[in-house]
């Protein structure tokens, strides 16, 4: 989880929400590892051609730090809007810079990046269309986008909806949890099914290469084996991992 992108200045209370150190800015290691392995396979060895990887919405740097050992020789740079998140990220990764996703706010030239990690970010955005436009701008043609986000249609959410319960990952307030399991408010504004995510990314100028599933660290321990099994069918998995390339 990480920072908001908007067309213009976000409401002051939304900025305050994301600058609050108590708001979680990292997601589970299993998701980060699976995503990093997907990226490592896509990029190949650095000896052949070192690449620039941007972790946009790096939060506290956990995802970038998890990926770095699998990407030896490649340059990994964290990018975030939150100054508090950047302070924490710089304790884990060598490079972390401030940037926003709209209005040319990323401090990188067009077609300058080889890959973008976009981990648990899109669900927090007011304007995801502008965000993908900006990511497409800074990626070189054929560059890789590794996007992860919670799955609205996760196996347990289907049962919860049938029972009239608000789905996990969805939120109706920035002040408290209402009508669903869980205790943390993390600022989710948008949620995607596997089909919606594929269509949205393709419509934004990318070719979808692969979609995989990942488990969610917040699933109660007795249900975690079932959650791992669900990863075999991304449509049912807790987390969606999408690999796309800029067209």
PDB file of C-alpha atoms in Angstrom:
ATOM      1  CA  UNK A   1       0.000   0.000   0.000  1.00  0.00           C
ATOM      2  CA  UNK A   2       1.125   3.506  -0.707  1.00  0.00           C
ATOM      3  CA  UNK A   3       0.292   6.945  -1.952  1.00  0.00           C
ATOM      4  CA  UNK A   4      -2.651   8.547  -3.761  1.00  0.00           C
ATOM      5  CA  UNK A   5      -2.535   9.958  -7.267  1.00  0.00           C
ATOM      6  CA  UNK A   6      -5.088  12.529  -8.320  1.00  0.00           C
ATOM      7  CA  UNK A   7      -5.805  15.068 -10.997  1.00  0.00           C
ATOM      8  CA  UNK A   8      -4.823  18.083  -8.984  1.00  0.00           C
ATOM      9  CA  UNK A   9      -4.342  18.323  -5.231  1.00  0.00           C
ATOM     10  CA  UNK A  10      -6.020  15.582  -3.147  1.00  0.00           C
ATOM     11  CA  UNK A  11      -8.319  16.625  -0.285  1.00  0.00           C
ATOM     12  CA  UNK A  12      -6.262  17.665   2.705  1.00  0.00           C
ATOM     13  CA  UNK A  13      -7.643  14.878   4.878  1.00  0.00           C
ATOM     14  CA  UNK A  14      -6.554  12.279   2.286  1.00  0.00           C
ATOM     15  CA  UNK A  15      -3.006  13.651   2.290  1.00  0.00           C
ATOM     16  CA  UNK A  16      -3.004  13.575   6.071  1.00  0.00           C
ATOM     17  CA  UNK A  17      -4.254   9.983   6.016  1.00  0.00           C
ATOM     18  CA  UNK A  18      -1.356   8.742   3.880  1.00  0.00           C
ATOM     19  CA  UNK A  19       1.241  10.734   5.803  1.00  0.00           C
ATOM     20  CA  UNK A  20       0.126   9.140   9.078  1.00  0.00           C
ATOM     21  CA  UNK A  21       2.917   6.735  10.183  1.00  0.00           C
ATOM     22  CA  UNK A  22       0.261   4.424  11.640  1.00  0.00           C
ATOM     23  CA  UNK A  23      -1.170   3.684   8.177  1.00  0.00           C
ATOM     24  CA  UNK A  24       0.345   0.424   6.835  1.00  0.00           C
ATOM     25  CA  UNK A  25       2.662   0.927   3.842  1.00  0.00           C
ATOM     26  CA  UNK A  26       3.758  -2.671   3.189  1.00  0.00           C
ATOM     27  CA  UNK A  27       1.993  -5.843   2.108  1.00  0.00           C
ATOM     28  CA  UNK A  28       2.874  -9.474   2.610  1.00  0.00           C
ATOM     29  CA  UNK A  29       6.189 -11.085   1.689  1.00  0.00           C
ATOM     30  CA  UNK A  30       4.623 -13.971  -0.313  1.00  0.00           C
ATOM     31  CA  UNK A  31       3.137 -11.490  -2.778  1.00  0.00           C
ATOM     32  CA  UNK A  32       6.405  -9.548  -3.017  1.00  0.00           C
ATOM     33  CA  UNK A  33       8.426 -12.709  -3.670  1.00  0.00           C
ATOM     34  CA  UNK A  34       6.090 -14.011  -6.353  1.00  0.00           C
ATOM     35  CA  UNK A  35       6.076 -10.652  -8.097  1.00  0.00           C
ATOM     36  CA  UNK A  36       9.868 -10.348  -7.884  1.00  0.00           C
ATOM     37  CA  UNK A  37      10.301 -13.799  -9.439  1.00  0.00           C
ATOM     38  CA  UNK A  38       7.996 -12.817 -12.297  1.00  0.00           C
ATOM     39  CA  UNK A  39      10.099  -9.705 -12.893  1.00  0.00           C
ATOM     40  CA  UNK A  40      13.399 -11.594 -12.688  1.00  0.00           C
ATOM     41  CA  UNK A  41      12.200 -14.044 -15.340  1.00  0.00           C
ATOM     42  CA  UNK A  42      11.096 -11.180 -17.582  1.00  0.00           C
ATOM     43  CA  UNK A  43      14.318  -9.154 -17.311  1.00  0.00           C
ATOM     44  CA  UNK A  44      16.856 -11.952 -17.422  1.00  0.00           C
ATOM     45  CA  UNK A  45      20.464 -11.687 -16.148  1.00  0.00           C
ATOM     46  CA  UNK A  46      21.921  -8.212 -15.684  1.00  0.00           C
ATOM     47  CA  UNK A  47      25.208  -9.349 -17.244  1.00  0.00           C
ATOM     48  CA  UNK A  48      23.472  -9.288 -20.596  1.00  0.00           C
ATOM     49  CA  UNK A  49      21.971  -5.794 -20.105  1.00  0.00           C
ATOM     50  CA  UNK A  50      21.536  -4.056 -16.716  1.00  0.00           C
ATOM     51  CA  UNK A  51      18.061  -2.558 -16.467  1.00  0.00           C
ATOM     52  CA  UNK A  52      16.411   0.251 -14.501  1.00  0.00           C
ATOM     53  CA  UNK A  53      13.508  -0.895 -12.319  1.00  0.00           C
ATOM     54  CA  UNK A  54      11.234   1.645 -10.621  1.00  0.00           C
ATOM     55  CA  UNK A  55       9.186   0.591  -7.613  1.00  0.00           C
ATOM     56  CA  UNK A  56       6.428   3.201  -7.890  1.00  0.00           C
ATOM     57  CA  UNK A  57       4.574   3.596  -4.627  1.00  0.00           C
ATOM     58  CA  UNK A  58       7.420   1.871  -2.819  1.00  0.00           C
ATOM     59  CA  UNK A  59       5.987   2.530   0.643  1.00  0.00           C
ATOM     60  CA  UNK A  60       8.543   1.553   3.253  1.00  0.00           C
ATOM     61  CA  UNK A  61      10.750  -0.152   0.646  1.00  0.00           C
ATOM     62  CA  UNK A  62       9.882  -3.715   1.639  1.00  0.00           C
ATOM     63  CA  UNK A  63       8.874  -4.864  -1.859  1.00  0.00           C
ATOM     64  CA  UNK A  64      11.971  -3.340  -3.482  1.00  0.00           C
ATOM     65  CA  UNK A  65      14.231  -4.816  -0.806  1.00  0.00           C
ATOM     66  CA  UNK A  66      12.609  -8.224  -1.342  1.00  0.00           C
ATOM     67  CA  UNK A  67      13.093  -7.991  -5.113  1.00  0.00           C
ATOM     68  CA  UNK A  68      16.671  -6.690  -5.094  1.00  0.00           C
ATOM     69  CA  UNK A  69      18.405 -10.050  -4.298  1.00  0.00           C
ATOM     70  CA  UNK A  70      16.538 -11.612  -7.232  1.00  0.00           C
ATOM     71  CA  UNK A  71      17.648  -8.799  -9.551  1.00  0.00           C
ATOM     72  CA  UNK A  72      21.450  -8.681  -9.082  1.00  0.00           C
ATOM     73  CA  UNK A  73      23.092  -6.052 -11.251  1.00  0.00           C
ATOM     74  CA  UNK A  74      19.843  -4.300 -12.088  1.00  0.00           C
ATOM     75  CA  UNK A  75      19.216  -0.839 -10.628  1.00  0.00           C
ATOM     76  CA  UNK A  76      16.137  -0.651  -8.371  1.00  0.00           C
ATOM     77  CA  UNK A  77      14.801   2.811  -7.470  1.00  0.00           C
ATOM     78  CA  UNK A  78      11.948   3.431  -5.047  1.00  0.00           C
ATOM     79  CA  UNK A  79       9.436   6.209  -5.747  1.00  0.00           C
ATOM     80  CA  UNK A  80       6.770   7.471  -3.386  1.00  0.00           C
ATOM     81  CA  UNK A  81       4.747  10.589  -2.634  1.00  0.00           C
ATOM     82  CA  UNK A  82       4.802  10.252   1.170  1.00  0.00           C
ATOM     83  CA  UNK A  83       7.845  11.763   2.862  1.00  0.00           C
ATOM     84  CA  UNK A  84       7.332   9.473   5.855  1.00  0.00           C
ATOM     85  CA  UNK A  85       7.328   6.393   3.616  1.00  0.00           C
ATOM     86  CA  UNK A  86      10.477   7.598   1.851  1.00  0.00           C
ATOM     87  CA  UNK A  87      12.311   8.019   5.141  1.00  0.00           C
ATOM     88  CA  UNK A  88      11.580   4.400   5.959  1.00  0.00           C
ATOM     89  CA  UNK A  89      12.347   3.182   2.441  1.00  0.00           C
ATOM     90  CA  UNK A  90      15.821   4.733   2.518  1.00  0.00           C
ATOM     91  CA  UNK A  91      16.739   2.433   5.397  1.00  0.00           C
ATOM     92  CA  UNK A  92      16.111  -0.583   3.129  1.00  0.00           C
ATOM     93  CA  UNK A  93      17.085   0.451  -0.402  1.00  0.00           C
ATOM     94  CA  UNK A  94      19.909   2.651  -1.790  1.00  0.00           C
ATOM     95  CA  UNK A  95      17.732   4.885  -3.965  1.00  0.00           C
ATOM     96  CA  UNK A  96      14.324   6.354  -3.068  1.00  0.00           C
ATOM     97  CA  UNK A  97      12.969   9.571  -4.569  1.00  0.00           C
ATOM     98  CA  UNK A  98       9.802  11.593  -4.308  1.00  0.00           C
ATOM     99  CA  UNK A  99       7.361  11.608  -7.203  1.00  0.00           C
ATOM    100  CA  UNK A 100       3.657  11.732  -8.063  1.00  0.00           C
ATOM    101  CA  UNK A 101       1.837   9.817 -10.728  1.00  0.00           C
ATOM    102  CA  UNK A 102      -0.134  12.561 -12.464  1.00  0.00           C
ATOM    103  CA  UNK A 103       0.728  15.652 -14.452  1.00  0.00           C
ATOM    104  CA  UNK A 104       4.198  14.422 -15.413  1.00  0.00           C
ATOM    105  CA  UNK A 105       5.036  14.202 -11.737  1.00  0.00           C
ATOM    106  CA  UNK A 106       7.438  11.268 -11.946  1.00  0.00           C
ATOM    107  CA  UNK A 107      11.002  12.669 -12.040  1.00  0.00           C
ATOM    108  CA  UNK A 108      12.078  10.506 -14.990  1.00  0.00           C
ATOM    109  CA  UNK A 109      12.396  11.145 -18.703  1.00  0.00           C
ATOM    110  CA  UNK A 110      10.038   9.503 -21.157  1.00  0.00           C
ATOM    111  CA  UNK A 111      11.023   5.936 -22.124  1.00  0.00           C
ATOM    112  CA  UNK A 112      13.746   5.862 -19.461  1.00  0.00           C
ATOM    113  CA  UNK A 113      12.680   2.838 -17.398  1.00  0.00           C
ATOM    114  CA  UNK A 114      12.842  -0.839 -18.301  1.00  0.00           C
ATOM    115  CA  UNK A 115      10.378  -2.079 -15.709  1.00  0.00           C
ATOM    116  CA  UNK A 116       7.921  -0.775 -13.132  1.00  0.00           C
ATOM    117  CA  UNK A 117       6.821  -2.507  -9.958  1.00  0.00           C
ATOM    118  CA  UNK A 118       3.354  -1.244  -9.049  1.00  0.00           C
ATOM    119  CA  UNK A 119       2.546  -3.153  -5.886  1.00  0.00           C
ATOM    120  CA  UNK A 120      -0.720  -2.645  -4.011  1.00  0.00           C
ATOM    121  CA  UNK A 121      -1.038   0.922  -5.303  1.00  0.00           C
ATOM    122  CA  UNK A 122      -3.791   1.079  -7.883  1.00  0.00           C
ATOM    123  CA  UNK A 123      -6.520   0.331  -5.346  1.00  0.00           C
ATOM    124  CA  UNK A 124      -5.628   3.592  -3.551  1.00  0.00           C
ATOM    125  CA  UNK A 125      -5.853   5.905  -6.556  1.00  0.00           C
ATOM    126  CA  UNK A 126      -8.462   8.513  -7.322  1.00  0.00           C
ATOM    127  CA  UNK A 127      -7.390   8.566 -10.989  1.00  0.00           C
ATOM    128  CA  UNK A 128      -5.895   5.203 -12.047  1.00  0.00           C
ATOM    129  CA  UNK A 129      -6.186   6.133 -15.742  1.00  0.00           C
ATOM    130  CA  UNK A 130      -3.784   9.059 -15.330  1.00  0.00           C
ATOM    131  CA  UNK A 131      -1.461   6.849 -13.278  1.00  0.00           C
ATOM    132  CA  UNK A 132      -1.135   4.234 -16.018  1.00  0.00           C
ATOM    133  CA  UNK A 133      -0.674   7.001 -18.592  1.00  0.00           C
ATOM    134  CA  UNK A 134       2.282   8.298 -16.575  1.00  0.00           C
ATOM    135  CA  UNK A 135       3.742   4.813 -16.136  1.00  0.00           C
ATOM    136  CA  UNK A 136       3.416   4.214 -19.878  1.00  0.00           C
ATOM    137  CA  UNK A 137       5.220   7.516 -20.512  1.00  0.00           C
ATOM    138  CA  UNK A 138       8.304   6.600 -18.500  1.00  0.00           C
ATOM    139  CA  UNK A 139       8.505   2.975 -19.707  1.00  0.00           C
ATOM    140  CA  UNK A 140      10.456   2.241 -22.858  1.00  0.00           C
ATOM    141  CA  UNK A 141       8.541   0.440 -25.658  1.00  0.00           C
ATOM    142  CA  UNK A 142       8.316  -3.188 -24.625  1.00  0.00           C
ATOM    143  CA  UNK A 143       9.050  -2.288 -20.995  1.00  0.00           C
ATOM    144  CA  UNK A 144       7.535  -4.396 -18.236  1.00  0.00           C
ATOM    145  CA  UNK A 145       4.742  -3.478 -15.833  1.00  0.00           C
ATOM    146  CA  UNK A 146       4.390  -5.720 -12.760  1.00  0.00           C
ATOM    147  CA  UNK A 147       1.134  -4.744 -11.085  1.00  0.00           C
ATOM    148  CA  UNK A 148      -0.420  -6.326  -8.006  1.00  0.00           C
ATOM    149  CA  UNK A 149      -3.733  -5.540  -6.345  1.00  0.00           C
ATOM    150  CA  UNK A 150      -6.320  -7.248  -4.113  1.00  0.00           C
ATOM    151  CA  UNK A 151      -8.933  -9.342  -5.898  1.00  0.00           C
ATOM    152  CA  UNK A 152     -12.521  -8.203  -5.366  1.00  0.00           C
ATOM    153  CA  UNK A 153     -13.661 -11.690  -6.427  1.00  0.00           C
ATOM    154  CA  UNK A 154     -11.350 -13.611  -4.050  1.00  0.00           C
ATOM    155  CA  UNK A 155     -12.799 -16.952  -2.983  1.00  0.00           C
ATOM    156  CA  UNK A 156     -13.898 -15.746   0.458  1.00  0.00           C
ATOM    157  CA  UNK A 157     -15.354 -12.482  -0.873  1.00  0.00           C
ATOM    158  CA  UNK A 158     -17.773 -14.472  -3.015  1.00  0.00           C
ATOM    159  CA  UNK A 159     -19.103 -16.178   0.101  1.00  0.00           C
ATOM    160  CA  UNK A 160     -19.204 -12.956   2.100  1.00  0.00           C
ATOM    161  CA  UNK A 161     -21.276 -11.196  -0.548  1.00  0.00           C
ATOM    162  CA  UNK A 162     -23.746 -14.086  -0.639  1.00  0.00           C
ATOM    163  CA  UNK A 163     -24.109 -13.639   3.123  1.00  0.00           C
ATOM    164  CA  UNK A 164     -24.645  -9.889   2.739  1.00  0.00           C
ATOM    165  CA  UNK A 165     -21.243  -8.973   4.237  1.00  0.00           C
ATOM    166  CA  UNK A 166     -19.008  -6.217   2.846  1.00  0.00           C
ATOM    167  CA  UNK A 167     -16.083  -7.844   0.939  1.00  0.00           C
ATOM    168  CA  UNK A 168     -12.593  -7.935   2.419  1.00  0.00           C
ATOM    169  CA  UNK A 169     -10.350  -5.173   0.970  1.00  0.00           C
ATOM    170  CA  UNK A 170     -13.310  -2.839   0.393  1.00  0.00           C
ATOM    171  CA  UNK A 171     -13.740   0.214   2.626  1.00  0.00           C
ATOM    172  CA  UNK A 172     -16.543   2.710   3.134  1.00  0.00           C
ATOM    173  CA  UNK A 173     -14.703   5.095   5.465  1.00  0.00           C
ATOM    174  CA  UNK A 174     -11.213   6.385   6.246  1.00  0.00           C
ATOM    175  CA  UNK A 175     -12.098   6.482   9.955  1.00  0.00           C
ATOM    176  CA  UNK A 176     -13.115   2.924  10.730  1.00  0.00           C
ATOM    177  CA  UNK A 177     -14.091  -0.555   9.507  1.00  0.00           C
ATOM    178  CA  UNK A 178     -17.797  -1.021   8.824  1.00  0.00           C
ATOM    179  CA  UNK A 179     -19.579  -4.156   7.703  1.00  0.00           C
ATOM    180  CA  UNK A 180     -16.596  -6.352   6.875  1.00  0.00           C
ATOM    181  CA  UNK A 181     -13.932  -8.471   8.608  1.00  0.00           C
ATOM    182  CA  UNK A 182     -10.625  -6.859   9.547  1.00  0.00           C
ATOM    183  CA  UNK A 183      -9.284  -4.143  11.827  1.00  0.00           C
ATOM    184  CA  UNK A 184      -7.057  -1.860   9.682  1.00  0.00           C
ATOM    185  CA  UNK A 185      -8.194   1.054   7.539  1.00  0.00           C
ATOM    186  CA  UNK A 186      -5.781   1.268   4.605  1.00  0.00           C
ATOM    187  CA  UNK A 187      -7.516   3.637   2.179  1.00  0.00           C
ATOM    188  CA  UNK A 188      -8.751   1.403  -0.627  1.00  0.00           C
ATOM    189  CA  UNK A 189     -10.737   3.410  -3.182  1.00  0.00           C
ATOM    190  CA  UNK A 190     -11.004   0.935  -6.085  1.00  0.00           C
ATOM    191  CA  UNK A 191     -11.100  -2.836  -6.412  1.00  0.00           C
ATOM    192  CA  UNK A 192     -10.685  -5.091  -9.438  1.00  0.00           C
ATOM    193  CA  UNK A 193     -11.646  -8.568 -10.552  1.00  0.00           C
ATOM    194  CA  UNK A 194      -9.207 -10.466 -12.771  1.00  0.00           C
ATOM    195  CA  UNK A 195     -11.263  -9.670 -15.860  1.00  0.00           C
ATOM    196  CA  UNK A 196     -11.620  -5.973 -15.030  1.00  0.00           C
ATOM    197  CA  UNK A 197      -7.898  -5.622 -14.357  1.00  0.00           C
ATOM    198  CA  UNK A 198      -6.945  -7.264 -17.650  1.00  0.00           C
ATOM    199  CA  UNK A 199      -9.335  -5.071 -19.613  1.00  0.00           C
ATOM    200  CA  UNK A 200      -8.288  -1.877 -17.841  1.00  0.00           C
ATOM    201  CA  UNK A 201      -4.553  -2.436 -18.356  1.00  0.00           C
ATOM    202  CA  UNK A 202      -5.036  -3.419 -22.003  1.00  0.00           C
ATOM    203  CA  UNK A 203      -7.136  -0.300 -22.640  1.00  0.00           C
ATOM    204  CA  UNK A 204      -4.295   1.801 -21.170  1.00  0.00           C
ATOM    205  CA  UNK A 205      -1.811   0.827 -23.874  1.00  0.00           C
ATOM    206  CA  UNK A 206      -0.295  -2.380 -22.513  1.00  0.00           C
ATOM    207  CA  UNK A 207      -0.275  -5.980 -23.670  1.00  0.00           C
ATOM    208  CA  UNK A 208      -1.112  -8.383 -20.859  1.00  0.00           C
ATOM    209  CA  UNK A 209       1.462 -11.188 -20.737  1.00  0.00           C
ATOM    210  CA  UNK A 210       0.452 -13.165 -17.674  1.00  0.00           C
ATOM    211  CA  UNK A 211      -1.880 -13.099 -14.676  1.00  0.00           C
ATOM    212  CA  UNK A 212      -1.079 -15.072 -11.522  1.00  0.00           C
ATOM    213  CA  UNK A 213      -2.492 -15.298  -8.012  1.00  0.00           C
ATOM    214  CA  UNK A 214      -0.857 -14.740  -4.623  1.00  0.00           C
ATOM    215  CA  UNK A 215      -1.998 -15.367  -1.038  1.00  0.00           C
ATOM    216  CA  UNK A 216      -3.023 -12.665   1.422  1.00  0.00           C
ATOM    217  CA  UNK A 217      -1.134 -12.411   4.709  1.00  0.00           C
ATOM    218  CA  UNK A 218      -4.296 -11.330   6.535  1.00  0.00           C
ATOM    219  CA  UNK A 219      -6.179 -14.587   5.957  1.00  0.00           C
ATOM    220  CA  UNK A 220      -6.733 -16.421   9.286  1.00  0.00           C
ATOM    221  CA  UNK A 221      -4.102 -19.112   9.819  1.00  0.00           C
ATOM    222  CA  UNK A 222      -6.493 -22.129   9.570  1.00  0.00           C
ATOM    223  CA  UNK A 223      -7.606 -20.927   6.123  1.00  0.00           C
ATOM    224  CA  UNK A 224      -4.154 -20.192   4.686  1.00  0.00           C
ATOM    225  CA  UNK A 225      -3.694 -23.615   3.007  1.00  0.00           C
ATOM    226  CA  UNK A 226      -6.959 -23.021   1.132  1.00  0.00           C
ATOM    227  CA  UNK A 227      -5.826 -19.514   0.223  1.00  0.00           C
ATOM    228  CA  UNK A 228      -2.590 -20.887  -1.236  1.00  0.00           C
ATOM    229  CA  UNK A 229      -4.546 -23.469  -3.242  1.00  0.00           C
ATOM    230  CA  UNK A 230      -6.730 -20.716  -4.684  1.00  0.00           C
ATOM    231  CA  UNK A 231      -3.626 -19.129  -6.233  1.00  0.00           C
ATOM    232  CA  UNK A 232      -3.753 -21.804  -8.940  1.00  0.00           C
ATOM    233  CA  UNK A 233      -6.817 -19.973 -10.294  1.00  0.00           C
ATOM    234  CA  UNK A 234      -6.098 -16.235 -10.311  1.00  0.00           C
ATOM    235  CA  UNK A 235      -9.814 -15.457 -10.625  1.00  0.00           C
ATOM    236  CA  UNK A 236     -10.220 -16.842  -7.082  1.00  0.00           C
ATOM    237  CA  UNK A 237      -6.905 -15.786  -5.541  1.00  0.00           C
ATOM    238  CA  UNK A 238      -6.610 -13.158  -2.825  1.00  0.00           C
ATOM    239  CA  UNK A 239      -4.091 -11.051  -4.749  1.00  0.00           C
ATOM    240  CA  UNK A 240      -3.813 -10.523  -8.511  1.00  0.00           C
ATOM    241  CA  UNK A 241      -0.296 -10.375 -10.019  1.00  0.00           C
ATOM    242  CA  UNK A 242      -0.325  -9.018 -13.543  1.00  0.00           C
ATOM    243  CA  UNK A 243       2.619  -8.814 -15.971  1.00  0.00           C
ATOM    244  CA  UNK A 244       2.111  -6.514 -18.945  1.00  0.00           C
ATOM    245  CA  UNK A 245       4.349  -4.875 -21.519  1.00  0.00           C
ATOM    246  CA  UNK A 246       4.132  -1.387 -22.943  1.00  0.00           C
ATOM    247  CA  UNK A 247       2.949  -1.472 -26.557  1.00  0.00           C
TER     248      UNK A 247
END
